[in-house]
Amino acid sequence: MATVRDAMRLGADALAIGIPGGSSHQAAMLEMLSAVTEEAHAWGMPVIRHSYPSGELWGDREGSTESVMCTARAAAECGTDIVKTWYTGSAEEFRRIVEAAPTPVVAAGGAPAPAPTNILEQAAVMEAGGAGMTCGRNIWRAEDPTKMVRALKAVVHDGMTPSRAVALLS
């Protein structure tokens, strides 16, 4: 949508680039990602890849731990500073993603959660060695966004268990 210079001119602090993993255009998109990342780094600007295995080449494996691992690793190999990808459902499975990508990995918040507890449980990415999580819509759609942020902070930064952090939502 824009060049690195456009982003700088607009005052951006970082670039976020979304590239589906497993598309028939994957090779060309990864080449573009590498080139843009190299240019951004020349200007001291970090790059975040939104790395989702949603291309047609995955077939019924789309969203599997293996597909998430592959796209996360590709993002790291292209030089991105942070990989944002799908949460794979448990700390054990997400740890495999973190171990496969030699760069910080954060979990995307995904679709609206059925209950606030689900968001707090997703904070298991921290147990897995993840660098954090993003959960915008699940915060601003919460009954009390301030309380949700406090509960997430307790889990992510203070080591509270999700089952105890639920009490902070009351």
PDB file of C-alpha atoms in Angstrom:
ATOM      1  CA  MET A   1       0.000   0.000   0.000  1.00  0.00           C
ATOM      2  CA  ALA A   2       2.954   2.311   0.624  1.00  0.00           C
ATOM      3  CA  THR A   3       6.734   2.444   0.485  1.00  0.00           C
ATOM      4  CA  VAL A   4       9.133   2.596   3.400  1.00  0.00           C
ATOM      5  CA  ARG A   5       9.664   6.289   2.621  1.00  0.00           C
ATOM      6  CA  ASP A   6       5.897   6.871   2.663  1.00  0.00           C
ATOM      7  CA  ALA A   7       5.729   5.271   6.091  1.00  0.00           C
ATOM      8  CA  MET A   8       8.578   7.456   7.333  1.00  0.00           C
ATOM      9  CA  ARG A   9       6.972  10.575   5.905  1.00  0.00           C
ATOM     10  CA  LEU A  10       3.755   9.703   7.741  1.00  0.00           C
ATOM     11  CA  GLY A  11       5.666   9.285  11.017  1.00  0.00           C
ATOM     12  CA  ALA A  12       5.325   5.505  11.337  1.00  0.00           C
ATOM     13  CA  ASP A  13       7.448   3.829  13.973  1.00  0.00           C
ATOM     14  CA  ALA A  14       7.376   0.424  12.266  1.00  0.00           C
ATOM     15  CA  LEU A  15       6.041  -1.388   9.228  1.00  0.00           C
ATOM     16  CA  ALA A  16       3.450  -4.152   9.432  1.00  0.00           C
ATOM     17  CA  ILE A  17       3.271  -6.381   6.386  1.00  0.00           C
ATOM     18  CA  GLY A  18       0.640  -9.062   5.898  1.00  0.00           C
ATOM     19  CA  ILE A  19       1.559 -11.939   3.619  1.00  0.00           C
ATOM     20  CA  PRO A  20      -0.435 -15.176   3.583  1.00  0.00           C
ATOM     21  CA  GLY A  21       1.769 -18.240   3.779  1.00  0.00           C
ATOM     22  CA  GLY A  22       1.071 -20.966   1.280  1.00  0.00           C
ATOM     23  CA  SER A  23      -0.220 -18.850  -1.585  1.00  0.00           C
ATOM     24  CA  SER A  24       0.803 -19.747  -5.128  1.00  0.00           C
ATOM     25  CA  HIS A  25       2.427 -16.273  -5.137  1.00  0.00           C
ATOM     26  CA  GLN A  26       4.387 -16.993  -1.955  1.00  0.00           C
ATOM     27  CA  ALA A  27       7.888 -16.909  -3.500  1.00  0.00           C
ATOM     28  CA  ALA A  28       7.361 -13.462  -5.035  1.00  0.00           C
ATOM     29  CA  MET A  29       5.761 -12.137  -1.842  1.00  0.00           C
ATOM     30  CA  LEU A  30       8.632 -13.385   0.320  1.00  0.00           C
ATOM     31  CA  GLU A  31      11.136 -11.762  -2.053  1.00  0.00           C
ATOM     32  CA  MET A  32       9.191  -8.509  -1.691  1.00  0.00           C
ATOM     33  CA  LEU A  33       9.130  -8.905   2.094  1.00  0.00           C
ATOM     34  CA  SER A  34      12.907  -9.413   2.176  1.00  0.00           C
ATOM     35  CA  ALA A  35      13.526  -6.342   0.026  1.00  0.00           C
ATOM     36  CA  VAL A  36      11.158  -4.119   2.018  1.00  0.00           C
ATOM     37  CA  THR A  37      12.612  -5.384   5.300  1.00  0.00           C
ATOM     38  CA  GLU A  38      16.140  -4.647   4.122  1.00  0.00           C
ATOM     39  CA  GLU A  39      15.154  -1.110   3.088  1.00  0.00           C
ATOM     40  CA  ALA A  40      13.292  -0.493   6.353  1.00  0.00           C
ATOM     41  CA  HIS A  41      16.289  -1.675   8.370  1.00  0.00           C
ATOM     42  CA  ALA A  42      18.555   0.689   6.420  1.00  0.00           C
ATOM     43  CA  TRP A  43      16.426   3.500   7.878  1.00  0.00           C
ATOM     44  CA  GLY A  44      16.275   1.956  11.352  1.00  0.00           C
ATOM     45  CA  MET A  45      12.619   0.966  11.047  1.00  0.00           C
ATOM     46  CA  PRO A  46      11.506  -2.414  12.423  1.00  0.00           C
ATOM     47  CA  VAL A  47       9.223  -4.725  10.465  1.00  0.00           C
ATOM     48  CA  ILE A  48       6.384  -6.887  11.763  1.00  0.00           C
ATOM     49  CA  ARG A  49       5.067  -9.647   9.534  1.00  0.00           C
ATOM     50  CA  HIS A  50       1.480 -10.709   9.960  1.00  0.00           C
ATOM     51  CA  SER A  51       2.232 -14.297   9.132  1.00  0.00           C
ATOM     52  CA  TYR A  52      -0.867 -16.404   8.589  1.00  0.00           C
ATOM     53  CA  PRO A  53      -0.927 -19.764   6.779  1.00  0.00           C
ATOM     54  CA  SER A  54      -4.000 -19.022   4.716  1.00  0.00           C
ATOM     55  CA  GLY A  55      -2.877 -19.778   1.193  1.00  0.00           C
ATOM     56  CA  GLU A  56      -4.441 -22.378  -1.050  1.00  0.00           C
ATOM     57  CA  LEU A  57      -1.333 -24.582  -1.022  1.00  0.00           C
ATOM     58  CA  TRP A  58      -2.026 -25.697   2.569  1.00  0.00           C
ATOM     59  CA  GLY A  59      -5.307 -27.405   1.750  1.00  0.00           C
ATOM     60  CA  ASP A  60      -6.774 -29.022   4.859  1.00  0.00           C
ATOM     61  CA  ARG A  61      -3.561 -28.279   6.835  1.00  0.00           C
ATOM     62  CA  GLU A  62      -4.284 -24.524   6.896  1.00  0.00           C
ATOM     63  CA  GLY A  63      -4.001 -23.366  10.489  1.00  0.00           C
ATOM     64  CA  SER A  64      -2.188 -26.493  11.661  1.00  0.00           C
ATOM     65  CA  THR A  65       0.788 -26.089  13.973  1.00  0.00           C
ATOM     66  CA  GLU A  66       3.014 -27.213  11.105  1.00  0.00           C
ATOM     67  CA  SER A  67       1.672 -24.514   8.752  1.00  0.00           C
ATOM     68  CA  VAL A  68       1.956 -21.781  11.401  1.00  0.00           C
ATOM     69  CA  MET A  69       5.518 -22.905  12.161  1.00  0.00           C
ATOM     70  CA  CYS A  70       6.476 -22.795   8.496  1.00  0.00           C
ATOM     71  CA  THR A  71       5.127 -19.289   7.873  1.00  0.00           C
ATOM     72  CA  ALA A  72       6.645 -17.969  11.108  1.00  0.00           C
ATOM     73  CA  ARG A  73      10.037 -19.394  10.203  1.00  0.00           C
ATOM     74  CA  ALA A  74       9.835 -17.914   6.690  1.00  0.00           C
ATOM     75  CA  ALA A  75       9.103 -14.491   8.182  1.00  0.00           C
ATOM     76  CA  ALA A  76      12.131 -14.742  10.466  1.00  0.00           C
ATOM     77  CA  GLU A  77      14.341 -15.837   7.582  1.00  0.00           C
ATOM     78  CA  CYS A  78      13.230 -12.779   5.612  1.00  0.00           C
ATOM     79  CA  GLY A  79      14.638 -10.629   8.417  1.00  0.00           C
ATOM     80  CA  THR A  80      11.461  -9.386  10.077  1.00  0.00           C
ATOM     81  CA  ASP A  81      11.844  -8.169  13.638  1.00  0.00           C
ATOM     82  CA  ILE A  82       8.563  -9.530  14.996  1.00  0.00           C
ATOM     83  CA  VAL A  83       6.340 -12.319  13.740  1.00  0.00           C
ATOM     84  CA  LYS A  84       2.632 -12.005  14.492  1.00  0.00           C
ATOM     85  CA  THR A  85       0.825 -15.254  13.887  1.00  0.00           C
ATOM     86  CA  TRP A  86      -2.093 -17.429  14.933  1.00  0.00           C
ATOM     87  CA  TYR A  87      -2.291 -18.877  18.416  1.00  0.00           C
ATOM     88  CA  THR A  88      -2.258 -22.646  18.042  1.00  0.00           C
ATOM     89  CA  GLY A  89      -4.440 -23.482  21.037  1.00  0.00           C
ATOM     90  CA  SER A  90      -2.022 -24.387  23.811  1.00  0.00           C
ATOM     91  CA  ALA A  91       1.296 -23.358  25.314  1.00  0.00           C
ATOM     92  CA  GLU A  92       2.832 -26.667  24.203  1.00  0.00           C
ATOM     93  CA  GLU A  93       1.840 -26.172  20.555  1.00  0.00           C
ATOM     94  CA  PHE A  94       2.745 -22.472  20.511  1.00  0.00           C
ATOM     95  CA  ARG A  95       6.166 -23.292  21.988  1.00  0.00           C
ATOM     96  CA  ARG A  96       6.878 -25.212  18.778  1.00  0.00           C
ATOM     97  CA  ILE A  97       6.224 -22.010  16.804  1.00  0.00           C
ATOM     98  CA  VAL A  98       8.446 -19.932  19.082  1.00  0.00           C
ATOM     99  CA  GLU A  99      11.263 -22.477  18.857  1.00  0.00           C
ATOM    100  CA  ALA A 100      11.025 -22.612  15.049  1.00  0.00           C
ATOM    101  CA  ALA A 101      11.297 -18.851  14.535  1.00  0.00           C
ATOM    102  CA  PRO A 102      14.529 -17.191  15.686  1.00  0.00           C
ATOM    103  CA  THR A 103      12.797 -13.845  16.195  1.00  0.00           C
ATOM    104  CA  PRO A 104      10.194 -12.623  18.706  1.00  0.00           C
ATOM    105  CA  VAL A 105       6.770 -14.186  18.094  1.00  0.00           C
ATOM    106  CA  VAL A 106       3.464 -12.687  19.207  1.00  0.00           C
ATOM    107  CA  ALA A 107       0.061 -14.307  18.980  1.00  0.00           C
ATOM    108  CA  ALA A 108      -2.698 -12.621  17.023  1.00  0.00           C
ATOM    109  CA  GLY A 109      -5.930 -12.172  18.945  1.00  0.00           C
ATOM    110  CA  GLY A 110      -8.043 -13.691  16.239  1.00  0.00           C
ATOM    111  CA  ALA A 111     -11.812 -13.646  16.030  1.00  0.00           C
ATOM    112  CA  PRO A 112     -13.957 -12.260  18.833  1.00  0.00           C
ATOM    113  CA  ALA A 113     -13.622 -14.602  21.814  1.00  0.00           C
ATOM    114  CA  PRO A 114     -16.762 -16.296  23.138  1.00  0.00           C
ATOM    115  CA  ALA A 115     -15.842 -15.339  26.716  1.00  0.00           C
ATOM    116  CA  PRO A 116     -13.259 -13.103  28.432  1.00  0.00           C
ATOM    117  CA  THR A 117     -11.668 -16.190  29.967  1.00  0.00           C
ATOM    118  CA  ASN A 118     -10.672 -17.359  26.486  1.00  0.00           C
ATOM    119  CA  ILE A 119      -8.549 -14.232  26.000  1.00  0.00           C
ATOM    120  CA  LEU A 120      -6.846 -14.685  29.342  1.00  0.00           C
ATOM    121  CA  GLU A 121      -6.159 -18.339  28.533  1.00  0.00           C
ATOM    122  CA  GLN A 122      -4.551 -17.297  25.243  1.00  0.00           C
ATOM    123  CA  ALA A 123      -1.952 -15.472  27.319  1.00  0.00           C
ATOM    124  CA  ALA A 124      -0.389 -18.947  27.629  1.00  0.00           C
ATOM    125  CA  VAL A 125       1.784 -17.692  24.769  1.00  0.00           C
ATOM    126  CA  MET A 126       3.972 -16.252  27.508  1.00  0.00           C
ATOM    127  CA  GLU A 127       4.505 -19.731  29.039  1.00  0.00           C
ATOM    128  CA  ALA A 128       5.498 -20.863  25.550  1.00  0.00           C
ATOM    129  CA  GLY A 129       8.217 -18.233  25.284  1.00  0.00           C
ATOM    130  CA  GLY A 130       6.176 -15.902  23.107  1.00  0.00           C
ATOM    131  CA  ALA A 131       6.988 -12.200  23.167  1.00  0.00           C
ATOM    132  CA  GLY A 132       3.355 -11.206  23.746  1.00  0.00           C
ATOM    133  CA  MET A 133      -0.064 -11.144  22.221  1.00  0.00           C
ATOM    134  CA  THR A 134      -2.287  -8.769  20.335  1.00  0.00           C
ATOM    135  CA  CYS A 135      -5.960  -8.705  21.139  1.00  0.00           C
ATOM    136  CA  GLY A 136      -7.384  -5.329  20.137  1.00  0.00           C
ATOM    137  CA  ARG A 137     -10.963  -6.254  19.267  1.00  0.00           C
ATOM    138  CA  ASN A 138     -11.203  -8.496  22.324  1.00  0.00           C
ATOM    139  CA  ILE A 139     -10.271  -5.530  24.486  1.00  0.00           C
ATOM    140  CA  TRP A 140     -12.395  -2.789  22.942  1.00  0.00           C
ATOM    141  CA  ARG A 141     -15.382  -5.153  22.716  1.00  0.00           C
ATOM    142  CA  ALA A 142     -15.002  -6.240  26.347  1.00  0.00           C
ATOM    143  CA  GLU A 143     -17.678  -5.260  28.830  1.00  0.00           C
ATOM    144  CA  ASP A 144     -15.048  -3.111  30.599  1.00  0.00           C
ATOM    145  CA  PRO A 145     -11.933  -2.612  28.436  1.00  0.00           C
ATOM    146  CA  THR A 146      -9.933  -1.156  31.330  1.00  0.00           C
ATOM    147  CA  LYS A 147     -10.547  -4.224  33.471  1.00  0.00           C
ATOM    148  CA  MET A 148      -9.659  -6.508  30.556  1.00  0.00           C
ATOM    149  CA  VAL A 149      -6.331  -4.706  30.085  1.00  0.00           C
ATOM    150  CA  ARG A 150      -5.600  -5.007  33.807  1.00  0.00           C
ATOM    151  CA  ALA A 151      -6.419  -8.721  33.776  1.00  0.00           C
ATOM    152  CA  LEU A 152      -4.226  -9.315  30.716  1.00  0.00           C
ATOM    153  CA  LYS A 153      -1.395  -7.342  32.284  1.00  0.00           C
ATOM    154  CA  ALA A 154      -1.652  -9.520  35.376  1.00  0.00           C
ATOM    155  CA  VAL A 155      -1.244 -12.654  33.258  1.00  0.00           C
ATOM    156  CA  VAL A 156       1.296 -11.393  30.699  1.00  0.00           C
ATOM    157  CA  HIS A 157       3.527  -9.239  32.920  1.00  0.00           C
ATOM    158  CA  ASP A 158       2.866 -10.354  36.478  1.00  0.00           C
ATOM    159  CA  GLY A 159       2.619 -14.126  36.004  1.00  0.00           C
ATOM    160  CA  MET A 160      -0.910 -14.500  37.380  1.00  0.00           C
ATOM    161  CA  THR A 161      -2.814 -17.540  36.177  1.00  0.00           C
ATOM    162  CA  PRO A 162      -5.781 -16.905  33.867  1.00  0.00           C
ATOM    163  CA  SER A 163      -8.139 -18.546  36.375  1.00  0.00           C
ATOM    164  CA  ARG A 164      -7.092 -16.038  39.050  1.00  0.00           C
ATOM    165  CA  ALA A 165      -7.046 -13.064  36.644  1.00  0.00           C
ATOM    166  CA  VAL A 166     -10.741 -13.613  35.819  1.00  0.00           C
ATOM    167  CA  ALA A 167     -11.520 -12.107  39.239  1.00  0.00           C
ATOM    168  CA  LEU A 168     -10.028  -8.813  38.004  1.00  0.00           C
ATOM    169  CA  LEU A 169     -12.849  -8.566  35.456  1.00  0.00           C
ATOM    170  CA  SER A 170     -15.523  -8.254  38.183  1.00  0.00           C
TER     171      SER A 170
END
